[in-house]
């Protein structure tokens, strides 16, 4: 009875008084006893926030006390992904990021085969290009469905199930009897292949605390920007030597091999799913013992959902409506979506533009050779990633000066300069794309473009996550939606734009447009704090360093 009075009359303490940012109890080993109970508010009701062993001990000690108990992680809990060995965390981080590279390989690699597919089915180049655009459209739609599914069922089932779709639909593509089959299957493939877009960022967040996640985010960001241009480096020679059918067979071998490795080695990392399993394990143990009142067992739940009952309907309702609200009401999300959309639009537009500059009529490269020029973008991405520790050092310095609290604006430190690399590199590329100028000159320009997009994209995405914290998934879903819708549309008019304006003026137009976006990182760096204060969603987390189980 004393414990019940304690639970209902003591001042509700915050989780941080007993649990650190990742939800682990702050009690020292040996002091994790039910004598040290904590209250946690759930609506008008108070419950006890305990680790698994504490919950079992208290239930056995008070078999008729139905005070709600919420299971959380213990200090050195090996079930907590953030306590896993570093080698394991790095393996999962790199594997999930590599999935990003491969799904982009399947997306952009199609461009190497589009001309052969157009000839094989006697369709126009624009119709053949739909195979690329439909895949990117699947990229846009997939996260809207797969993101809530990953929250409900966990990361691992979504990775495995959606990636299987990507694998299996390589078969009808390789055996396609008409262009309609290719267009439909590519859309379905894009949906399945979008899982890394919605999952990998969450996986990184599951494994690493925010102030330790800099290098992991560097790898994730590199995979997102390295993947699309790297696709053409490999696919060009495959199509040239084996034909377009073999492109899809080889994609099936690569993606199928990864699927097998995924099934065998990729564990669940989402905290809420793991805590649910722990709470279920506690309830099952107590029910089996039969010494505790059923009411006590029923009032044991996980610390993430607490006593709330969730449903797929409510989960989808939130995830499908909130991103749209963010897109139309939140300036940070609006500008992040516009900037990311423009950048990715150019990246996929280059899939169609590079053959015009370096292929027949330009530098007269073969399919394999003009695919190799995309190495410029890849090299630029890698070099920019190598400079990311400087950005991370600056961010951590600002955090330390702010008493350990997050400083989202510090994420834009390098992006202020990276934003100007994009128009500079595009102007450079535009006016060195004449066949009379050595091919290496525009390739070097593309390397600076690759560096610029890496710096900007990683900075913008980090800024969105830090600004919205709890709501970052919804904000990012809106950003990804617009990004990939634009990415799907740009390749469709690349040929006409470069044909009518010429290679030089078409790229110059893109350079002028990119100048319009360059002030965004500067604006956020110097005035982002005021911008966040005006947002009801971002203001909720202002001055906090929220990094709890999710």
Short mmCIF file of C-alpha atoms in Angstrom, two decimals:
data_model
loop_
_atom_site.label_atom_id
_atom_site.label_comp_id
_atom_site.label_asym_id
_atom_site.label_seq_id
_atom_site.Cartn_x
_atom_site.Cartn_y
_atom_site.Cartn_z
CA UNK A 1 0.00 0.00 0.00
CA UNK A 2 2.90 2.32 0.76
CA UNK A 3 4.18 1.84 -2.75
CA UNK A 4 0.84 2.83 -4.24
CA UNK A 5 0.79 6.00 -2.15
CA UNK A 6 4.34 6.73 -3.22
CA UNK A 7 3.38 6.32 -6.86
CA UNK A 8 0.43 8.69 -6.62
CA UNK A 9 1.75 11.42 -4.34
CA UNK A 10 5.42 11.83 -5.13
CA UNK A 11 6.38 14.58 -7.55
CA UNK A 12 6.59 12.99 -11.03
CA UNK A 13 10.24 13.06 -11.96
CA UNK A 14 11.50 13.29 -15.50
CA UNK A 15 12.96 10.27 -17.15
CA UNK A 16 16.36 11.98 -17.24
CA UNK A 17 16.60 11.99 -13.42
CA UNK A 18 16.96 8.23 -13.42
CA UNK A 19 17.47 7.32 -17.06
CA UNK A 20 19.95 8.74 -19.50
CA UNK A 21 19.13 9.95 -23.00
CA UNK A 22 18.93 6.46 -24.46
CA UNK A 23 16.48 5.34 -21.79
CA UNK A 24 18.98 3.35 -19.70
CA UNK A 25 18.58 3.45 -15.93
CA UNK A 26 21.20 5.59 -14.23
CA UNK A 27 21.41 3.34 -11.19
CA UNK A 28 24.82 1.79 -10.75
CA UNK A 29 25.15 -2.02 -11.13
CA UNK A 30 23.96 -3.62 -7.93
CA UNK A 31 21.68 -0.68 -7.11
CA UNK A 32 19.01 -1.56 -9.68
CA UNK A 33 16.42 -2.57 -7.13
CA UNK A 34 12.67 -2.03 -6.86
CA UNK A 35 13.35 0.05 -3.75
CA UNK A 36 14.25 2.86 -6.13
CA UNK A 37 11.03 3.35 -8.07
CA UNK A 38 10.28 6.22 -10.41
CA UNK A 39 6.93 7.65 -11.42
CA UNK A 40 6.11 8.49 -15.01
CA UNK A 41 3.04 10.49 -16.00
CA UNK A 42 0.63 8.88 -18.46
CA UNK A 43 -2.27 11.25 -18.93
CA UNK A 44 -3.83 11.60 -15.48
CA UNK A 45 -2.32 8.31 -14.31
CA UNK A 46 1.11 7.64 -12.84
CA UNK A 47 3.12 4.53 -13.47
CA UNK A 48 6.46 3.06 -12.47
CA UNK A 49 9.36 3.24 -14.92
CA UNK A 50 11.43 0.09 -14.33
CA UNK A 51 13.83 -2.17 -16.15
CA UNK A 52 12.95 -5.79 -16.85
CA UNK A 53 14.43 -7.26 -13.66
CA UNK A 54 12.93 -4.51 -11.49
CA UNK A 55 9.50 -5.14 -12.99
CA UNK A 56 9.67 -8.88 -12.26
CA UNK A 57 10.92 -8.27 -8.71
CA UNK A 58 8.25 -5.70 -7.86
CA UNK A 59 5.41 -7.75 -9.35
CA UNK A 60 6.49 -10.76 -7.27
CA UNK A 61 6.82 -8.63 -4.15
CA UNK A 62 3.41 -6.96 -4.65
CA UNK A 63 1.27 -9.56 -6.47
CA UNK A 64 -1.99 -7.61 -5.98
CA UNK A 65 -0.74 -4.06 -6.68
CA UNK A 66 -1.99 -3.11 -10.15
CA UNK A 67 -0.01 0.16 -10.41
CA UNK A 68 1.06 0.45 -14.08
CA UNK A 69 4.67 -0.54 -14.76
CA UNK A 70 6.56 0.51 -17.88
CA UNK A 71 9.55 -1.56 -18.95
CA UNK A 72 12.64 0.37 -20.06
CA UNK A 73 16.33 -0.41 -20.64
CA UNK A 74 18.75 -0.98 -17.77
CA UNK A 75 22.08 0.85 -17.66
CA UNK A 76 24.15 -1.91 -19.26
CA UNK A 77 21.24 -3.64 -21.00
CA UNK A 78 22.59 -5.77 -23.85
CA UNK A 79 19.18 -5.63 -25.53
CA UNK A 80 19.67 -1.89 -26.13
CA UNK A 81 21.21 -1.41 -29.61
CA UNK A 82 23.23 1.52 -28.30
CA UNK A 83 25.00 -0.87 -25.91
CA UNK A 84 25.98 -3.33 -28.62
CA UNK A 85 29.69 -3.74 -29.45
CA UNK A 86 31.02 -1.09 -31.82
CA UNK A 87 31.93 -3.66 -34.45
CA UNK A 88 28.29 -4.80 -34.54
CA UNK A 89 26.92 -1.26 -34.72
CA UNK A 90 29.33 -0.40 -37.52
CA UNK A 91 28.47 -3.57 -39.43
CA UNK A 92 24.75 -2.75 -39.33
CA UNK A 93 25.39 0.90 -40.21
CA UNK A 94 27.56 0.04 -43.20
CA UNK A 95 25.28 -2.78 -44.37
CA UNK A 96 22.16 -0.59 -44.25
CA UNK A 97 24.03 2.22 -46.01
CA UNK A 98 25.24 -0.21 -48.68
CA UNK A 99 21.60 -1.07 -49.36
CA UNK A 100 21.18 2.61 -50.27
CA UNK A 101 23.99 2.30 -52.81
CA UNK A 102 22.51 -0.84 -54.36
CA UNK A 103 18.94 0.43 -54.62
CA UNK A 104 20.32 3.55 -56.34
CA UNK A 105 22.33 1.23 -58.60
CA UNK A 106 19.07 -0.41 -59.64
CA UNK A 107 17.51 3.03 -60.14
CA UNK A 108 20.14 4.86 -62.17
CA UNK A 109 21.68 1.81 -63.85
CA UNK A 110 18.57 1.59 -66.02
CA UNK A 111 19.71 4.69 -67.93
CA UNK A 112 22.54 2.70 -69.52
CA UNK A 113 19.96 0.36 -71.05
CA UNK A 114 17.25 2.88 -71.98
CA UNK A 115 18.40 3.41 -75.58
CA UNK A 116 18.60 -0.36 -76.22
CA UNK A 117 15.17 -0.84 -74.63
CA UNK A 118 13.76 1.93 -76.84
CA UNK A 119 15.14 0.17 -79.93
CA UNK A 120 13.99 -3.28 -78.79
CA UNK A 121 10.37 -2.20 -78.30
CA UNK A 122 10.29 0.53 -80.99
CA UNK A 123 9.35 3.34 -78.60
CA UNK A 124 10.64 6.88 -78.22
CA UNK A 125 13.48 7.80 -75.90
CA UNK A 126 11.01 9.65 -73.65
CA UNK A 127 8.85 6.52 -73.23
CA UNK A 128 11.92 4.41 -72.46
CA UNK A 129 12.99 6.98 -69.86
CA UNK A 130 9.74 6.28 -67.99
CA UNK A 131 11.50 3.17 -66.67
CA UNK A 132 13.81 5.46 -64.67
CA UNK A 133 11.08 7.90 -63.65
CA UNK A 134 8.71 5.17 -62.46
CA UNK A 135 11.40 3.72 -60.19
CA UNK A 136 12.01 7.16 -58.66
CA UNK A 137 8.24 7.62 -58.30
CA UNK A 138 8.24 4.36 -56.32
CA UNK A 139 11.00 5.93 -54.21
CA UNK A 140 8.63 8.81 -53.47
CA UNK A 141 5.59 6.70 -52.58
CA UNK A 142 7.32 3.87 -50.75
CA UNK A 143 8.44 5.73 -47.60
CA UNK A 144 4.90 6.99 -47.00
CA UNK A 145 3.87 3.35 -46.46
CA UNK A 146 7.10 1.68 -45.33
CA UNK A 147 7.99 4.29 -42.69
CA UNK A 148 4.84 3.65 -40.59
CA UNK A 149 5.23 -0.09 -41.16
CA UNK A 150 8.78 0.07 -39.77
CA UNK A 151 7.42 1.82 -36.67
CA UNK A 152 4.71 -0.79 -36.19
CA UNK A 153 6.50 -4.03 -37.09
CA UNK A 154 10.15 -2.95 -36.74
CA UNK A 155 13.00 -2.19 -39.11
CA UNK A 156 14.04 -5.75 -39.91
CA UNK A 157 10.71 -7.09 -41.28
CA UNK A 158 10.38 -4.04 -43.53
CA UNK A 159 13.93 -4.40 -44.82
CA UNK A 160 13.44 -8.10 -45.55
CA UNK A 161 9.94 -7.92 -47.03
CA UNK A 162 10.41 -4.87 -49.25
CA UNK A 163 13.88 -5.92 -50.44
CA UNK A 164 12.40 -9.24 -51.57
CA UNK A 165 10.07 -7.26 -53.84
CA UNK A 166 13.11 -5.55 -55.36
CA UNK A 167 14.77 -8.93 -55.97
CA UNK A 168 11.84 -10.87 -57.38
CA UNK A 169 10.76 -8.17 -59.85
CA UNK A 170 14.13 -8.33 -61.59
CA UNK A 171 12.84 -11.51 -63.28
CA UNK A 172 9.90 -10.01 -65.24
CA UNK A 173 12.16 -7.10 -66.20
CA UNK A 174 14.79 -9.41 -67.66
CA UNK A 175 12.08 -11.35 -69.54
CA UNK A 176 9.87 -8.34 -70.39
CA UNK A 177 7.89 -8.84 -73.64
CA UNK A 178 6.91 -5.15 -73.96
CA UNK A 179 7.61 -1.68 -72.61
CA UNK A 180 4.46 -1.72 -70.46
CA UNK A 181 5.85 -4.59 -68.39
CA UNK A 182 9.05 -2.66 -67.79
CA UNK A 183 7.27 0.52 -66.71
CA UNK A 184 4.93 -1.25 -64.24
CA UNK A 185 7.63 -3.50 -62.78
CA UNK A 186 10.00 -0.58 -62.34
CA UNK A 187 7.35 1.29 -60.32
CA UNK A 188 6.85 -1.74 -58.06
CA UNK A 189 10.62 -2.17 -57.76
CA UNK A 190 11.05 1.45 -56.74
CA UNK A 191 8.48 0.95 -54.00
CA UNK A 192 10.35 -2.10 -52.67
CA UNK A 193 13.75 -0.51 -53.09
CA UNK A 194 12.74 2.58 -51.12
CA UNK A 195 13.04 0.78 -47.78
CA UNK A 196 16.61 2.04 -47.16
CA UNK A 197 15.38 5.61 -47.73
CA UNK A 198 12.90 5.34 -44.87
CA UNK A 199 14.82 2.90 -42.70
CA UNK A 200 18.55 3.62 -42.81
CA UNK A 201 18.39 7.01 -41.09
CA UNK A 202 16.24 5.42 -38.38
CA UNK A 203 18.66 2.52 -38.05
CA UNK A 204 21.54 4.95 -37.49
CA UNK A 205 19.48 6.73 -34.84
CA UNK A 206 18.68 3.40 -33.18
CA UNK A 207 22.35 2.46 -32.88
CA UNK A 208 24.07 5.74 -32.06
CA UNK A 209 23.32 8.56 -29.64
CA UNK A 210 23.00 11.83 -31.49
CA UNK A 211 26.28 13.37 -30.36
CA UNK A 212 28.09 10.15 -31.31
CA UNK A 213 26.40 9.65 -34.65
CA UNK A 214 28.51 12.03 -36.76
CA UNK A 215 30.68 9.40 -38.47
CA UNK A 216 27.72 7.06 -38.93
CA UNK A 217 25.72 9.85 -40.57
CA UNK A 218 28.74 10.57 -42.75
CA UNK A 219 28.59 7.00 -44.10
CA UNK A 220 24.82 7.17 -44.54
CA UNK A 221 25.02 10.53 -46.32
CA UNK A 222 27.78 9.27 -48.60
CA UNK A 223 25.69 6.25 -49.58
CA UNK A 224 22.75 8.48 -50.52
CA UNK A 225 24.80 10.74 -52.80
CA UNK A 226 27.37 8.18 -54.00
CA UNK A 227 24.78 5.63 -55.15
CA UNK A 228 23.06 7.38 -58.08
CA UNK A 229 26.23 8.31 -60.05
CA UNK A 230 28.00 5.04 -59.17
CA UNK A 231 25.15 3.15 -60.88
CA UNK A 232 26.23 4.30 -64.33
CA UNK A 233 29.88 3.40 -63.71
CA UNK A 234 28.99 -0.30 -63.49
CA UNK A 235 25.89 -0.59 -65.64
CA UNK A 236 27.41 0.97 -68.76
CA UNK A 237 29.85 -1.87 -69.42
CA UNK A 238 27.29 -4.54 -68.46
CA UNK A 239 24.88 -3.30 -71.13
CA UNK A 240 27.65 -2.77 -73.67
CA UNK A 241 29.06 -6.28 -73.30
CA UNK A 242 26.03 -8.36 -72.27
CA UNK A 243 22.93 -6.46 -73.41
CA UNK A 244 20.08 -4.96 -71.42
CA UNK A 245 18.53 -8.32 -70.39
CA UNK A 246 21.67 -9.25 -68.47
CA UNK A 247 21.60 -5.95 -66.62
CA UNK A 248 18.54 -7.12 -64.70
CA UNK A 249 19.87 -10.65 -64.19
CA UNK A 250 23.03 -9.25 -62.61
CA UNK A 251 20.94 -6.88 -60.49
CA UNK A 252 18.97 -9.92 -59.29
CA UNK A 253 22.16 -11.78 -58.33
CA UNK A 254 23.47 -8.78 -56.36
CA UNK A 255 20.19 -7.90 -54.62
CA UNK A 256 19.37 -11.57 -53.99
CA UNK A 257 22.72 -12.18 -52.33
CA UNK A 258 22.18 -9.16 -50.10
CA UNK A 259 18.71 -10.40 -49.20
CA UNK A 260 20.13 -13.71 -47.94
CA UNK A 261 22.77 -11.87 -45.87
CA UNK A 262 20.04 -9.57 -44.56
CA UNK A 263 17.86 -12.45 -43.38
CA UNK A 264 20.81 -14.12 -41.65
CA UNK A 265 22.59 -11.17 -40.04
CA UNK A 266 20.39 -8.07 -39.72
CA UNK A 267 18.85 -7.80 -36.22
CA UNK A 268 15.98 -5.63 -35.06
CA UNK A 269 17.20 -2.22 -33.88
CA UNK A 270 14.08 -0.15 -33.22
CA UNK A 271 13.90 0.54 -29.48
CA UNK A 272 10.11 0.46 -29.17
CA UNK A 273 9.90 -3.00 -30.76
CA UNK A 274 12.63 -4.37 -28.47
CA UNK A 275 10.94 -2.88 -25.39
CA UNK A 276 7.62 -4.36 -26.46
CA UNK A 277 9.27 -7.78 -26.62
CA UNK A 278 10.80 -7.25 -23.17
CA UNK A 279 7.41 -6.26 -21.71
CA UNK A 280 5.79 -9.27 -23.40
CA UNK A 281 8.50 -11.52 -21.97
CA UNK A 282 7.83 -10.16 -18.47
CA UNK A 283 4.07 -10.70 -18.80
CA UNK A 284 4.60 -14.22 -20.12
CA UNK A 285 6.97 -15.11 -17.25
CA UNK A 286 4.60 -13.79 -14.58
CA UNK A 287 1.54 -15.42 -16.15
CA UNK A 288 3.39 -18.74 -16.29
CA UNK A 289 4.33 -18.48 -12.61
CA UNK A 290 0.69 -17.85 -11.70
CA UNK A 291 1.55 -16.12 -8.41
CA UNK A 292 0.62 -12.60 -9.56
CA UNK A 293 -2.82 -11.12 -10.06
CA UNK A 294 -3.92 -10.94 -13.75
CA UNK A 295 -4.56 -7.20 -13.25
CA UNK A 296 -0.88 -6.73 -12.41
CA UNK A 297 0.18 -8.59 -15.57
CA UNK A 298 -2.20 -6.58 -17.75
CA UNK A 299 -0.78 -3.28 -16.43
CA UNK A 300 2.76 -4.07 -17.56
CA UNK A 301 3.72 -2.40 -20.86
CA UNK A 302 6.75 -0.89 -22.53
CA UNK A 303 8.14 2.58 -21.78
CA UNK A 304 7.65 3.78 -25.34
CA UNK A 305 3.90 3.23 -25.79
CA UNK A 306 3.12 2.99 -22.06
CA UNK A 307 -0.57 2.19 -21.60
CA UNK A 308 -1.58 3.45 -25.03
CA UNK A 309 -3.12 0.96 -27.42
CA UNK A 310 -1.98 1.58 -30.95
CA UNK A 311 -3.37 0.37 -34.22
CA UNK A 312 -2.18 0.26 -37.80
CA UNK A 313 -5.03 2.61 -38.71
CA UNK A 314 -3.93 5.34 -36.28
CA UNK A 315 -0.29 4.85 -37.24
CA UNK A 316 -1.02 5.30 -40.94
CA UNK A 317 -3.36 8.21 -40.25
CA UNK A 318 -0.59 10.09 -38.43
CA UNK A 319 2.18 9.25 -40.87
CA UNK A 320 0.15 9.97 -43.98
CA UNK A 321 -1.34 13.28 -42.84
CA UNK A 322 1.39 14.87 -40.74
CA UNK A 323 4.02 14.96 -43.55
CA UNK A 324 1.53 16.83 -45.76
CA UNK A 325 0.82 19.32 -42.95
CA UNK A 326 4.55 19.87 -42.51
CA UNK A 327 4.98 20.48 -46.24
CA UNK A 328 2.35 23.19 -46.32
CA UNK A 329 2.86 24.87 -42.93
CA UNK A 330 6.52 24.50 -41.87
CA UNK A 331 9.06 26.82 -43.57
CA UNK A 332 11.97 24.56 -42.60
CA UNK A 333 10.36 21.53 -44.20
CA UNK A 334 9.18 23.50 -47.24
CA UNK A 335 12.65 24.82 -48.06
CA UNK A 336 14.36 21.52 -47.20
CA UNK A 337 12.02 19.68 -49.57
CA UNK A 338 12.49 22.24 -52.35
CA UNK A 339 16.29 22.26 -52.06
CA UNK A 340 16.60 18.47 -51.85
CA UNK A 341 14.14 18.04 -54.69
CA UNK A 342 16.10 20.39 -56.93
CA UNK A 343 19.42 18.67 -56.15
CA UNK A 344 18.12 15.16 -56.73
CA UNK A 345 16.35 16.33 -59.86
CA UNK A 346 19.71 17.45 -61.29
CA UNK A 347 21.40 14.20 -60.23
CA UNK A 348 18.86 12.08 -62.12
CA UNK A 349 18.67 14.58 -64.98
CA UNK A 350 22.42 14.02 -65.45
CA UNK A 351 21.62 10.36 -66.19
CA UNK A 352 20.13 11.62 -69.43
CA UNK A 353 22.38 14.66 -69.95
CA UNK A 354 25.79 13.00 -69.60
CA UNK A 355 25.23 10.75 -72.66
CA UNK A 356 24.50 13.90 -74.67
CA UNK A 357 27.73 15.59 -73.52
CA UNK A 358 30.04 12.59 -73.57
CA UNK A 359 28.30 10.15 -75.94
CA UNK A 360 27.77 10.26 -79.73
CA UNK A 361 27.76 13.84 -80.96
CA UNK A 362 29.77 15.00 -77.96
CA UNK A 363 33.02 13.34 -76.95
CA UNK A 364 31.89 10.17 -78.79
CA UNK A 365 32.36 7.87 -75.82
CA UNK A 366 30.87 4.36 -75.88
CA UNK A 367 28.13 3.39 -73.40
CA UNK A 368 30.69 2.01 -70.98
CA UNK A 369 32.99 5.00 -71.33
CA UNK A 370 30.38 7.69 -70.71
CA UNK A 371 29.21 5.66 -67.73
CA UNK A 372 32.73 5.93 -66.30
CA UNK A 373 32.62 9.74 -66.32
CA UNK A 374 30.15 9.52 -63.41
CA UNK A 375 33.20 8.63 -61.32
CA UNK A 376 33.74 12.39 -61.06
CA UNK A 377 30.58 12.73 -58.97
CA UNK A 378 31.60 9.70 -56.89
CA UNK A 379 35.08 11.07 -56.17
CA UNK A 380 33.63 14.43 -55.15
CA UNK A 381 31.26 12.72 -52.71
CA UNK A 382 34.08 10.71 -51.13
CA UNK A 383 36.32 13.78 -50.75
CA UNK A 384 33.50 15.76 -49.13
CA UNK A 385 32.80 12.86 -46.76
CA UNK A 386 36.49 12.89 -45.77
CA UNK A 387 36.07 16.52 -44.71
CA UNK A 388 32.98 15.81 -42.60
CA UNK A 389 34.93 15.31 -39.33
CA UNK A 390 35.66 19.07 -39.46
CA UNK A 391 31.92 19.74 -39.55
CA UNK A 392 31.36 17.30 -36.68
CA UNK A 393 34.12 18.90 -34.60
CA UNK A 394 32.48 22.31 -35.01
CA UNK A 395 29.06 20.92 -34.09
CA UNK A 396 30.30 19.23 -30.91
CA UNK A 397 32.11 22.44 -29.93
CA UNK A 398 28.85 24.39 -30.20
CA UNK A 399 26.99 21.70 -28.24
CA UNK A 400 29.58 21.85 -25.44
CA UNK A 401 29.25 25.65 -25.32
CA UNK A 402 25.45 25.22 -25.08
CA UNK A 403 25.61 23.05 -21.99
CA UNK A 404 25.31 19.76 -23.86
CA UNK A 405 22.06 20.74 -25.59
CA UNK A 406 21.68 20.35 -29.34
CA UNK A 407 22.40 23.28 -31.68
CA UNK A 408 20.70 22.47 -35.01
CA UNK A 409 22.08 25.61 -36.69
CA UNK A 410 25.64 24.30 -36.21
CA UNK A 411 24.78 21.55 -38.73
CA UNK A 412 24.87 24.21 -41.47
CA UNK A 413 28.49 25.24 -40.84
CA UNK A 414 29.93 23.60 -43.98
CA UNK A 415 26.67 23.75 -45.95
CA UNK A 416 27.00 27.55 -46.21
CA UNK A 417 30.00 26.99 -48.48
CA UNK A 418 28.84 23.75 -50.08
CA UNK A 419 25.77 25.56 -51.39
CA UNK A 420 28.00 27.72 -53.60
CA UNK A 421 29.94 24.73 -54.92
CA UNK A 422 26.79 23.63 -56.75
CA UNK A 423 26.29 26.70 -59.03
CA UNK A 424 30.06 27.14 -59.50
CA UNK A 425 30.47 23.53 -60.63
CA UNK A 426 27.41 23.74 -62.90
CA UNK A 427 28.72 26.89 -64.63
CA UNK A 428 32.10 25.18 -64.97
CA UNK A 429 30.49 22.05 -66.41
CA UNK A 430 28.30 24.07 -68.78
CA UNK A 431 31.03 26.02 -70.50
CA UNK A 432 33.56 23.22 -70.67
CA UNK A 433 31.19 20.70 -72.28
CA UNK A 434 32.30 21.54 -75.84
CA UNK A 435 33.77 18.51 -77.64
CA UNK A 436 36.89 20.62 -78.35
CA UNK A 437 37.68 20.88 -74.61
CA UNK A 438 39.38 17.84 -73.00
CA UNK A 439 36.79 15.58 -71.40
CA UNK A 440 38.56 15.60 -68.04
CA UNK A 441 37.72 19.29 -67.49
CA UNK A 442 33.91 18.85 -67.20
CA UNK A 443 34.50 15.65 -65.21
CA UNK A 444 36.49 17.65 -62.64
CA UNK A 445 33.61 20.13 -62.53
CA UNK A 446 31.23 17.25 -61.79
CA UNK A 447 33.48 16.24 -58.86
CA UNK A 448 32.92 19.64 -57.26
CA UNK A 449 29.20 19.18 -57.88
CA UNK A 450 29.31 15.82 -56.09
CA UNK A 451 31.09 17.43 -53.13
CA UNK A 452 28.56 20.26 -53.00
CA UNK A 453 25.48 18.05 -53.02
CA UNK A 454 26.92 15.78 -50.32
CA UNK A 455 27.68 18.68 -47.98
CA UNK A 456 24.31 20.35 -48.53
CA UNK A 457 22.11 17.25 -48.38
CA UNK A 458 23.72 15.90 -45.21
CA UNK A 459 23.57 19.32 -43.53
CA UNK A 460 19.92 19.91 -44.46
CA UNK A 461 18.75 16.45 -43.37
CA UNK A 462 20.61 16.73 -40.05
CA UNK A 463 19.10 20.17 -39.49
CA UNK A 464 15.57 18.87 -40.06
CA UNK A 465 16.11 15.94 -37.67
CA UNK A 466 17.61 18.13 -34.93
CA UNK A 467 14.89 20.78 -35.29
CA UNK A 468 11.86 18.49 -35.08
CA UNK A 469 13.28 15.56 -33.05
CA UNK A 470 10.15 13.58 -32.12
CA UNK A 471 8.43 14.67 -35.35
CA UNK A 472 11.52 14.31 -37.57
CA UNK A 473 10.18 11.16 -39.25
CA UNK A 474 7.13 13.07 -40.46
CA UNK A 475 9.22 16.04 -41.59
CA UNK A 476 11.69 13.79 -43.44
CA UNK A 477 8.84 11.82 -45.06
CA UNK A 478 7.61 15.06 -46.61
CA UNK A 479 11.11 15.99 -47.74
CA UNK A 480 11.69 12.56 -49.31
CA UNK A 481 8.30 12.66 -51.03
CA UNK A 482 9.00 15.96 -52.80
CA UNK A 483 12.64 15.04 -53.45
CA UNK A 484 11.75 11.91 -55.35
CA UNK A 485 8.71 13.35 -57.13
CA UNK A 486 11.01 16.01 -58.58
CA UNK A 487 13.69 13.39 -59.23
CA UNK A 488 11.15 11.35 -61.20
CA UNK A 489 10.10 14.33 -63.32
CA UNK A 490 13.44 15.89 -64.28
CA UNK A 491 14.73 13.05 -66.52
CA UNK A 492 11.57 13.24 -68.63
CA UNK A 493 12.45 16.66 -70.07
CA UNK A 494 16.26 16.37 -70.01
CA UNK A 495 16.55 15.41 -73.66
CA UNK A 496 14.27 18.19 -74.91
CA UNK A 497 15.90 20.82 -72.68
CA UNK A 498 19.44 19.98 -73.74
CA UNK A 499 18.32 19.57 -77.35
CA UNK A 500 16.67 22.99 -77.58
CA UNK A 501 19.00 25.03 -75.38
CA UNK A 502 22.21 23.21 -76.17
CA UNK A 503 24.48 21.53 -73.65
CA UNK A 504 26.02 24.80 -72.50
CA UNK A 505 22.90 26.87 -71.89
CA UNK A 506 20.88 23.97 -70.44
CA UNK A 507 23.48 23.44 -67.69
CA UNK A 508 23.77 27.22 -67.27
CA UNK A 509 20.03 27.41 -66.58
CA UNK A 510 20.46 24.83 -63.82
CA UNK A 511 23.36 26.85 -62.40
CA UNK A 512 21.28 30.03 -62.25
CA UNK A 513 18.43 28.17 -60.55
CA UNK A 514 20.81 26.70 -57.98
CA UNK A 515 21.91 30.22 -56.99
CA UNK A 516 18.35 30.86 -55.78
CA UNK A 517 18.72 28.07 -53.22
CA UNK A 518 22.23 28.95 -52.00
CA UNK A 519 21.04 31.43 -49.29
CA UNK A 520 19.01 28.75 -47.47
CA UNK A 521 21.91 27.25 -45.44
CA UNK A 522 23.16 30.76 -44.62
CA UNK A 523 19.67 31.79 -43.49
CA UNK A 524 19.36 28.74 -41.25
CA UNK A 525 22.87 29.12 -39.81
CA UNK A 526 22.32 32.72 -38.68
CA UNK A 527 18.53 32.94 -38.23
CA UNK A 528 17.44 29.34 -37.77
CA UNK A 529 16.84 29.74 -34.05
CA UNK A 530 14.16 32.39 -34.62
CA UNK A 531 12.66 30.22 -37.33
CA UNK A 532 12.38 27.26 -34.96
CA UNK A 533 10.82 29.42 -32.26
CA UNK A 534 7.99 30.34 -34.66
CA UNK A 535 7.20 26.67 -35.34
CA UNK A 536 4.83 24.93 -32.87
CA UNK A 537 6.45 21.58 -33.73
CA UNK A 538 10.08 22.71 -33.40
CA UNK A 539 9.39 25.02 -30.43
CA UNK A 540 8.23 22.00 -28.43
CA UNK A 541 11.83 20.72 -28.46
CA UNK A 542 13.59 24.06 -28.21
CA UNK A 543 16.52 24.03 -25.81
CA UNK A 544 16.23 20.29 -25.23
CA UNK A 545 18.52 17.43 -26.17
CA UNK A 546 15.97 14.72 -26.65
CA UNK A 547 17.52 11.39 -27.51
CA UNK A 548 15.29 8.83 -25.83
CA UNK A 549 14.08 5.36 -26.85
CA UNK A 550 12.00 5.59 -30.02
#
